[in-house]
Short mmCIF file of N, CA and C in Angstrom, two decimals:
data_model
loop_
_atom_site.label_atom_id
_atom_site.label_comp_id
_atom_site.label_asym_id
_atom_site.label_seq_id
_atom_site.Cartn_x
_atom_site.Cartn_y
_atom_site.Cartn_z
N THR A 269 -6.58 -29.45 -7.31
CA THR A 269 -7.62 -28.75 -7.85
C THR A 269 -6.63 -27.61 -8.61
N LYS A 270 -6.53 -27.81 -10.14
CA LYS A 270 -6.18 -27.21 -10.63
C LYS A 270 -5.94 -25.68 -10.28
N ASN A 271 -4.94 -25.30 -10.90
CA ASN A 271 -4.87 -23.57 -10.73
C ASN A 271 -5.45 -23.08 -9.15
N LEU A 272 -5.48 -23.85 -8.29
CA LEU A 272 -5.74 -23.32 -7.08
C LEU A 272 -4.97 -23.75 -5.87
N PRO A 273 -4.32 -23.26 -5.16
CA PRO A 273 -3.23 -23.23 -3.94
C PRO A 273 -4.05 -24.35 -3.13
N TYR A 274 -3.01 -25.21 -2.74
CA TYR A 274 -3.45 -25.72 -1.82
C TYR A 274 -3.98 -25.36 -0.25
N HIS A 275 -5.32 -25.69 0.05
CA HIS A 275 -5.96 -24.79 0.87
C HIS A 275 -6.80 -25.69 2.14
N ILE A 276 -7.01 -25.15 3.00
CA ILE A 276 -8.46 -25.61 4.17
C ILE A 276 -9.74 -24.97 3.56
N SER A 277 -10.55 -25.51 2.81
CA SER A 277 -11.81 -24.60 3.04
C SER A 277 -12.55 -24.24 4.34
N LEU A 278 -12.97 -23.26 4.40
CA LEU A 278 -13.89 -22.76 5.49
C LEU A 278 -14.96 -22.84 5.60
N GLY A 279 -15.52 -22.70 4.24
CA GLY A 279 -17.12 -22.96 3.87
C GLY A 279 -17.43 -22.31 2.23
N THR A 280 -18.66 -22.37 2.12
CA THR A 280 -19.21 -22.17 0.73
C THR A 280 -20.23 -21.25 0.90
N TYR A 281 -19.85 -20.05 0.25
CA TYR A 281 -20.92 -18.86 0.43
C TYR A 281 -21.57 -18.37 -0.81
N ALA A 282 -22.57 -17.74 -0.89
CA ALA A 282 -23.20 -17.00 -1.86
C ALA A 282 -22.79 -15.89 -1.99
N LEU A 283 -22.38 -15.54 -3.67
CA LEU A 283 -21.71 -14.35 -3.87
C LEU A 283 -22.46 -13.14 -3.32
N SER A 284 -23.66 -12.99 -3.34
CA SER A 284 -24.27 -11.82 -2.10
C SER A 284 -23.35 -11.60 -0.71
N ARG A 285 -22.90 -12.31 -0.71
CA ARG A 285 -21.92 -12.36 0.81
C ARG A 285 -20.87 -11.79 0.60
N ARG A 286 -20.27 -11.72 -0.30
CA ARG A 286 -18.83 -11.44 -0.57
C ARG A 286 -18.24 -10.01 0.62
N GLN A 287 -18.79 -9.00 0.37
CA GLN A 287 -18.51 -7.87 1.40
C GLN A 287 -18.57 -8.46 3.04
N GLN A 288 -19.47 -8.76 2.88
CA GLN A 288 -19.47 -9.87 4.72
C GLN A 288 -18.16 -10.47 4.95
N LEU A 289 -17.59 -11.80 4.06
CA LEU A 289 -16.60 -12.13 4.20
C LEU A 289 -15.45 -11.57 4.48
N ILE A 290 -15.44 -10.88 3.19
CA ILE A 290 -14.35 -9.77 3.28
C ILE A 290 -13.74 -9.43 4.58
N ASP A 291 -14.67 -8.59 5.40
CA ASP A 291 -15.02 -8.06 6.52
C ASP A 291 -14.68 -9.05 7.77
N CYS A 292 -15.05 -10.43 7.50
CA CYS A 292 -14.44 -11.43 8.28
C CYS A 292 -13.37 -11.47 8.72
N MET A 293 -12.84 -11.70 6.89
CA MET A 293 -11.51 -12.41 6.71
C MET A 293 -10.68 -11.00 7.74
N GLN A 294 -10.92 -9.43 7.36
CA GLN A 294 -10.02 -8.60 7.68
C GLN A 294 -9.70 -8.79 9.04
N ARG A 295 -11.15 -8.90 10.20
CA ARG A 295 -11.34 -9.30 11.53
C ARG A 295 -10.25 -10.39 11.71
N ALA A 296 -10.40 -11.64 10.98
CA ALA A 296 -9.63 -12.91 11.28
C ALA A 296 -8.27 -12.69 11.08
N CYS A 297 -7.88 -12.00 9.93
CA CYS A 297 -6.16 -12.03 10.13
C CYS A 297 -5.93 -10.95 11.34
N ALA A 298 -6.22 -9.90 11.51
CA ALA A 298 -5.97 -9.02 12.72
C ALA A 298 -5.86 -9.91 13.90
N GLY A 299 -6.70 -11.15 14.12
CA GLY A 299 -6.72 -11.37 15.54
C GLY A 299 -6.13 -12.42 15.83
N HIS A 300 -5.60 -13.47 14.34
CA HIS A 300 -4.97 -14.63 14.71
C HIS A 300 -3.74 -14.44 13.68
N ASP A 301 -2.72 -15.23 14.48
CA ASP A 301 -1.35 -15.40 14.20
C ASP A 301 -1.24 -16.47 13.14
N ALA A 302 -0.20 -16.69 12.13
CA ALA A 302 -0.42 -17.78 11.64
C ALA A 302 0.50 -18.77 12.42
N PHE A 303 -0.10 -20.08 11.92
CA PHE A 303 -0.02 -21.30 13.05
C PHE A 303 0.35 -22.72 12.24
N GLY A 304 1.14 -23.59 12.79
CA GLY A 304 0.85 -24.94 11.66
C GLY A 304 -0.36 -25.95 12.07
N LEU A 305 -0.10 -26.61 11.26
CA LEU A 305 -1.09 -28.13 11.17
C LEU A 305 -0.72 -29.08 10.68
N HIS A 306 -1.10 -29.86 11.42
CA HIS A 306 -0.64 -31.44 11.23
C HIS A 306 -1.78 -31.89 10.49
N PHE A 307 -1.25 -33.16 9.35
CA PHE A 307 -2.43 -33.93 8.55
C PHE A 307 -2.14 -35.18 8.76
N SER A 308 -3.53 -36.07 9.83
CA SER A 308 -3.61 -37.27 10.27
C SER A 308 -3.48 -38.02 8.85
N GLY A 309 -4.18 -38.02 8.02
CA GLY A 309 -4.55 -38.77 6.92
C GLY A 309 -4.74 -38.26 5.67
N LEU A 310 -5.49 -39.53 5.22
CA LEU A 310 -6.48 -38.99 4.31
C LEU A 310 -8.04 -39.14 4.19
N GLY A 311 -8.73 -38.83 3.42
CA GLY A 311 -9.91 -38.77 3.49
C GLY A 311 -10.99 -38.85 2.45
N LEU A 312 -11.73 -39.10 2.49
CA LEU A 312 -12.62 -39.24 0.92
C LEU A 312 -14.12 -38.42 1.33
N PHE A 313 -14.97 -37.74 0.13
CA PHE A 313 -16.26 -37.09 0.29
C PHE A 313 -16.89 -38.11 -1.09
N GLY A 314 -17.27 -39.18 -0.62
CA GLY A 314 -18.15 -40.25 -1.66
C GLY A 314 -16.85 -40.85 -2.08
N LEU A 315 -16.71 -40.89 -3.41
CA LEU A 315 -15.86 -41.43 -4.12
C LEU A 315 -15.33 -40.63 -4.99
N ASP A 316 -15.80 -39.71 -4.91
CA ASP A 316 -15.43 -38.36 -6.05
C ASP A 316 -14.93 -37.27 -5.64
N VAL A 317 -14.33 -37.45 -4.34
CA VAL A 317 -13.05 -35.69 -3.78
C VAL A 317 -12.16 -37.16 -2.61
N LEU A 318 -10.80 -36.58 -2.72
CA LEU A 318 -10.17 -37.60 -2.17
C LEU A 318 -9.25 -35.76 -1.46
N PHE A 319 -8.91 -36.36 0.06
CA PHE A 319 -7.97 -35.15 0.80
C PHE A 319 -7.32 -35.40 1.79
N PHE A 320 -6.23 -34.63 1.91
CA PHE A 320 -5.76 -34.58 3.33
C PHE A 320 -6.76 -34.16 4.39
N ALA A 321 -6.44 -35.11 5.40
CA ALA A 321 -7.09 -34.59 6.88
C ALA A 321 -6.52 -33.91 7.62
N PRO A 322 -6.61 -32.77 7.81
CA PRO A 322 -5.85 -32.21 8.75
C PRO A 322 -6.15 -32.30 10.33
N VAL A 323 -5.45 -32.26 11.40
CA VAL A 323 -6.15 -32.44 12.73
C VAL A 323 -6.71 -31.02 12.89
N ALA A 324 -7.90 -31.05 13.32
CA ALA A 324 -8.53 -29.70 13.69
C ALA A 324 -8.13 -29.16 15.03
N ASN A 325 -7.02 -28.62 15.43
CA ASN A 325 -6.26 -27.73 16.40
C ASN A 325 -7.12 -26.57 16.70
N GLU A 326 -6.99 -25.76 17.85
CA GLU A 326 -7.76 -24.90 18.17
C GLU A 326 -7.68 -23.64 17.71
N GLN A 327 -6.64 -23.61 16.95
CA GLN A 327 -6.12 -22.32 16.05
C GLN A 327 -7.32 -22.38 14.91
N LEU A 328 -6.80 -23.51 14.50
CA LEU A 328 -8.10 -24.00 12.94
C LEU A 328 -9.51 -23.46 13.44
N LEU A 329 -10.06 -24.15 14.46
CA LEU A 329 -11.41 -24.25 15.02
C LEU A 329 -11.53 -22.61 15.19
N ALA A 330 -10.52 -21.86 15.97
CA ALA A 330 -11.00 -20.34 16.72
C ALA A 330 -11.02 -19.82 15.29
N LEU A 331 -10.09 -20.02 14.33
CA LEU A 331 -9.95 -19.03 12.77
C LEU A 331 -11.57 -19.37 12.31
N HIS A 332 -11.77 -20.64 12.01
CA HIS A 332 -13.21 -21.18 11.73
C HIS A 332 -14.49 -20.07 12.25
N ARG A 333 -14.72 -20.58 13.34
CA ARG A 333 -15.46 -19.60 14.40
C ARG A 333 -15.80 -18.13 14.06
N GLN A 334 -14.91 -17.34 12.95
CA GLN A 334 -14.75 -16.40 12.70
C GLN A 334 -15.89 -15.77 11.61
N PHE A 335 -15.74 -16.96 11.15
CA PHE A 335 -16.89 -16.85 9.76
C PHE A 335 -18.55 -17.44 9.87
N PRO A 336 -19.58 -17.10 9.46
CA PRO A 336 -20.90 -17.50 9.43
C PRO A 336 -20.98 -19.23 8.86
N ALA A 337 -22.08 -19.04 9.46
CA ALA A 337 -22.33 -20.60 9.06
C ALA A 337 -22.28 -20.57 7.08
N GLY A 338 -21.39 -21.68 6.47
CA GLY A 338 -21.90 -21.74 4.86
C GLY A 338 -23.27 -21.74 4.32
N ASP A 339 -23.45 -21.58 3.28
CA ASP A 339 -24.16 -22.06 2.49
C ASP A 339 -24.49 -23.01 2.35
N ASP A 340 -23.86 -24.19 2.14
CA ASP A 340 -23.87 -25.48 1.46
C ASP A 340 -24.54 -26.26 2.60
N ALA A 341 -25.01 -27.28 1.83
CA ALA A 341 -25.92 -28.35 2.94
C ALA A 341 -24.79 -29.36 4.09
N PHE A 342 -24.08 -29.24 3.43
CA PHE A 342 -22.92 -30.25 4.13
C PHE A 342 -22.40 -29.60 5.71
N VAL A 343 -22.31 -30.58 6.57
CA VAL A 343 -21.58 -29.89 8.03
C VAL A 343 -19.59 -29.77 7.43
N TRP A 344 -19.25 -28.33 8.08
CA TRP A 344 -18.07 -28.41 7.66
C TRP A 344 -16.97 -29.36 8.05
N THR A 345 -15.85 -30.10 7.20
CA THR A 345 -14.85 -30.85 7.32
C THR A 345 -13.86 -30.00 7.17
N PRO A 346 -12.75 -29.94 8.31
CA PRO A 346 -11.70 -29.30 7.43
C PRO A 346 -10.73 -30.34 6.53
N HIS A 347 -10.22 -29.87 5.58
CA HIS A 347 -9.75 -30.81 4.52
C HIS A 347 -9.05 -29.97 3.11
N ALA A 348 -8.03 -30.68 2.83
CA ALA A 348 -7.23 -29.86 1.80
C ALA A 348 -7.58 -30.76 0.44
N THR A 349 -7.89 -30.32 -0.01
CA THR A 349 -8.54 -31.36 -1.61
C THR A 349 -7.28 -31.48 -2.52
N LEU A 350 -7.22 -32.70 -2.34
CA LEU A 350 -5.97 -33.70 -3.80
C LEU A 350 -6.39 -33.62 -4.86
N LEU A 351 -7.96 -34.55 -4.94
CA LEU A 351 -8.65 -34.77 -6.23
C LEU A 351 -9.63 -34.90 -6.11
N ILE A 352 -10.65 -34.05 -7.35
CA ILE A 352 -12.08 -34.42 -7.59
C ILE A 352 -12.10 -34.82 -9.10
N ASP A 353 -12.48 -36.15 -9.31
CA ASP A 353 -12.63 -36.88 -10.20
C ASP A 353 -13.56 -38.20 -9.89
N GLU A 354 -13.95 -38.58 -11.36
CA GLU A 354 -14.91 -39.93 -10.99
C GLU A 354 -14.36 -41.03 -10.14
N PRO A 355 -15.56 -41.89 -9.72
CA PRO A 355 -15.03 -42.78 -8.38
C PRO A 355 -13.99 -43.81 -9.08
N ASP A 356 -13.68 -44.04 -10.28
CA ASP A 356 -12.65 -44.97 -10.41
C ASP A 356 -11.07 -44.41 -10.60
N VAL A 357 -11.36 -43.17 -11.21
CA VAL A 357 -9.95 -42.10 -10.93
C VAL A 357 -9.44 -42.35 -9.45
N ILE A 358 -10.61 -42.29 -8.45
CA ILE A 358 -10.34 -41.86 -7.34
C ILE A 358 -9.78 -43.13 -6.55
N GLN A 359 -10.13 -44.33 -7.17
CA GLN A 359 -9.79 -45.83 -6.67
C GLN A 359 -8.45 -45.69 -7.15
N ARG A 360 -8.14 -45.60 -8.41
CA ARG A 360 -6.84 -45.91 -8.73
C ARG A 360 -5.81 -45.05 -8.28
N ALA A 361 -6.49 -43.51 -7.82
CA ALA A 361 -4.96 -42.79 -7.34
C ALA A 361 -5.27 -42.88 -5.51
N LEU A 362 -6.13 -44.01 -5.09
CA LEU A 362 -5.80 -44.11 -3.39
C LEU A 362 -4.41 -44.93 -3.36
N PRO A 363 -4.59 -45.76 -3.75
CA PRO A 363 -3.01 -46.64 -3.51
C PRO A 363 -1.70 -46.00 -3.72
N LEU A 364 -1.70 -45.03 -4.91
CA LEU A 364 -0.84 -44.11 -5.35
C LEU A 364 -0.73 -43.05 -3.76
N VAL A 365 -1.53 -42.42 -3.89
CA VAL A 365 -1.45 -41.85 -2.64
C VAL A 365 -1.11 -42.20 -0.83
N THR A 366 -1.62 -43.26 -1.09
CA THR A 366 -1.59 -43.70 0.32
C THR A 366 -0.08 -44.24 0.46
N GLY A 367 0.61 -44.68 -0.58
CA GLY A 367 2.26 -45.02 -0.81
C GLY A 367 2.83 -44.15 -0.70
N LEU A 368 2.48 -42.83 -1.23
CA LEU A 368 3.66 -41.77 -0.93
C LEU A 368 3.28 -41.29 0.38
N TYR A 369 2.27 -40.91 0.91
CA TYR A 369 1.61 -40.24 2.36
C TYR A 369 2.86 -40.49 3.11
N THR A 370 3.47 -39.69 3.81
CA THR A 370 3.65 -39.44 5.47
C THR A 370 3.69 -38.66 6.28
N ASN A 371 3.97 -38.40 7.19
CA ASN A 371 3.74 -37.24 8.36
C ASN A 371 3.84 -35.83 7.65
N LEU A 372 2.73 -35.15 7.63
CA LEU A 372 2.68 -34.24 6.82
C LEU A 372 2.13 -33.10 8.19
N THR A 373 2.97 -31.95 7.61
CA THR A 373 2.65 -30.68 8.15
C THR A 373 2.91 -29.45 7.12
N GLY A 374 1.61 -28.52 7.62
CA GLY A 374 1.65 -27.01 7.03
C GLY A 374 2.06 -26.20 7.88
N CYS A 375 1.55 -24.83 7.18
CA CYS A 375 1.67 -23.71 7.50
C CYS A 375 0.33 -22.90 7.61
N VAL A 376 -0.76 -22.41 7.89
CA VAL A 376 -1.42 -21.54 8.25
C VAL A 376 -1.32 -20.10 8.17
N ASP A 377 -0.93 -19.15 7.37
CA ASP A 377 -0.66 -18.24 6.89
C ASP A 377 -1.50 -17.02 6.28
N SER A 378 -2.83 -17.35 5.51
CA SER A 378 -3.29 -16.36 5.18
C SER A 378 -4.71 -16.71 4.97
N LEU A 379 -5.35 -15.81 4.56
CA LEU A 379 -6.60 -16.65 4.08
C LEU A 379 -7.28 -15.71 2.63
N SER A 380 -7.86 -16.81 1.80
CA SER A 380 -8.26 -15.83 0.93
C SER A 380 -9.72 -16.42 0.53
N LEU A 381 -10.05 -15.29 -0.92
CA LEU A 381 -11.50 -15.40 -0.99
C LEU A 381 -11.41 -15.73 -2.32
N TYR A 382 -12.30 -16.76 -2.81
CA TYR A 382 -12.19 -17.52 -4.07
C TYR A 382 -13.62 -17.47 -4.87
N GLU A 383 -13.64 -17.08 -6.12
CA GLU A 383 -15.45 -16.97 -6.66
C GLU A 383 -15.47 -18.18 -7.34
N PHE A 384 -16.14 -19.45 -7.53
CA PHE A 384 -15.99 -20.72 -8.57
C PHE A 384 -17.11 -20.34 -9.26
N TRP A 385 -16.96 -21.09 -10.10
CA TRP A 385 -16.41 -21.57 -11.71
C TRP A 385 -16.96 -20.18 -12.48
N PRO A 386 -16.25 -19.91 -13.45
CA PRO A 386 -14.75 -20.13 -13.67
C PRO A 386 -13.93 -19.51 -12.18
N LEU A 387 -12.70 -20.19 -12.14
CA LEU A 387 -11.81 -19.51 -11.00
C LEU A 387 -11.53 -18.15 -11.11
N HIS A 388 -12.18 -17.20 -9.57
CA HIS A 388 -11.56 -16.21 -9.79
C HIS A 388 -11.20 -15.35 -8.17
N HIS A 389 -9.70 -14.90 -8.36
CA HIS A 389 -9.05 -15.11 -7.00
C HIS A 389 -9.93 -13.54 -6.72
N LEU A 390 -10.52 -13.35 -5.07
CA LEU A 390 -11.30 -12.00 -5.20
C LEU A 390 -10.12 -11.09 -4.12
N VAL A 391 -9.61 -11.80 -2.92
CA VAL A 391 -8.90 -11.14 -2.12
C VAL A 391 -7.71 -12.15 -1.39
N THR A 392 -6.85 -11.64 -0.49
CA THR A 392 -6.08 -12.36 0.32
C THR A 392 -5.17 -11.42 0.90
N CYS A 393 -5.39 -12.15 2.52
CA CYS A 393 -4.80 -11.28 3.81
C CYS A 393 -3.92 -12.45 4.41
N ARG A 394 -3.03 -11.73 5.15
CA ARG A 394 -2.39 -12.53 6.00
C ARG A 394 -2.31 -12.58 7.34
N LEU A 395 -2.68 -13.62 7.86
CA LEU A 395 -2.81 -13.55 9.57
C LEU A 395 -1.93 -12.76 10.30
N GLY A 396 -2.30 -12.12 11.26
CA GLY A 396 -1.24 -11.51 12.14
C GLY A 396 -0.99 -10.00 11.60
N ALA A 397 -1.92 -9.65 10.31
CA ALA A 397 -1.95 -8.24 9.73
C ALA A 397 -2.57 -7.53 10.99
N ARG A 398 -1.75 -6.69 12.02
CA ARG A 398 -2.57 -6.21 12.58
C ARG A 398 -2.35 -4.30 11.95
#
């Protein structure tokens, strides 16, 4: 996703919930340390979103529980979006990404709140910020 760092989405919310989410972020950052995350493979949302699929470990699930249910119609699926495009572009990208994919790990060390579209960064806090 252009101009947006790689991330694990925790939910989608109405703009009216901004302060509630900032409060949740501050509590979550104070109560959780940074942690490692293993990515088990690739996934698709329909044929227009390609993503890396993380293993939903206890640390990620505990972090997600710090937030209210999202306002979108989808059940939360942990994912790191790689590409959002038309189905034909996604289908052409799949063999390229599959050929490059290897055992991937990362570190979750912060939470950020963004407003969409246009993209606007609102706030970031570091996990373990006590």
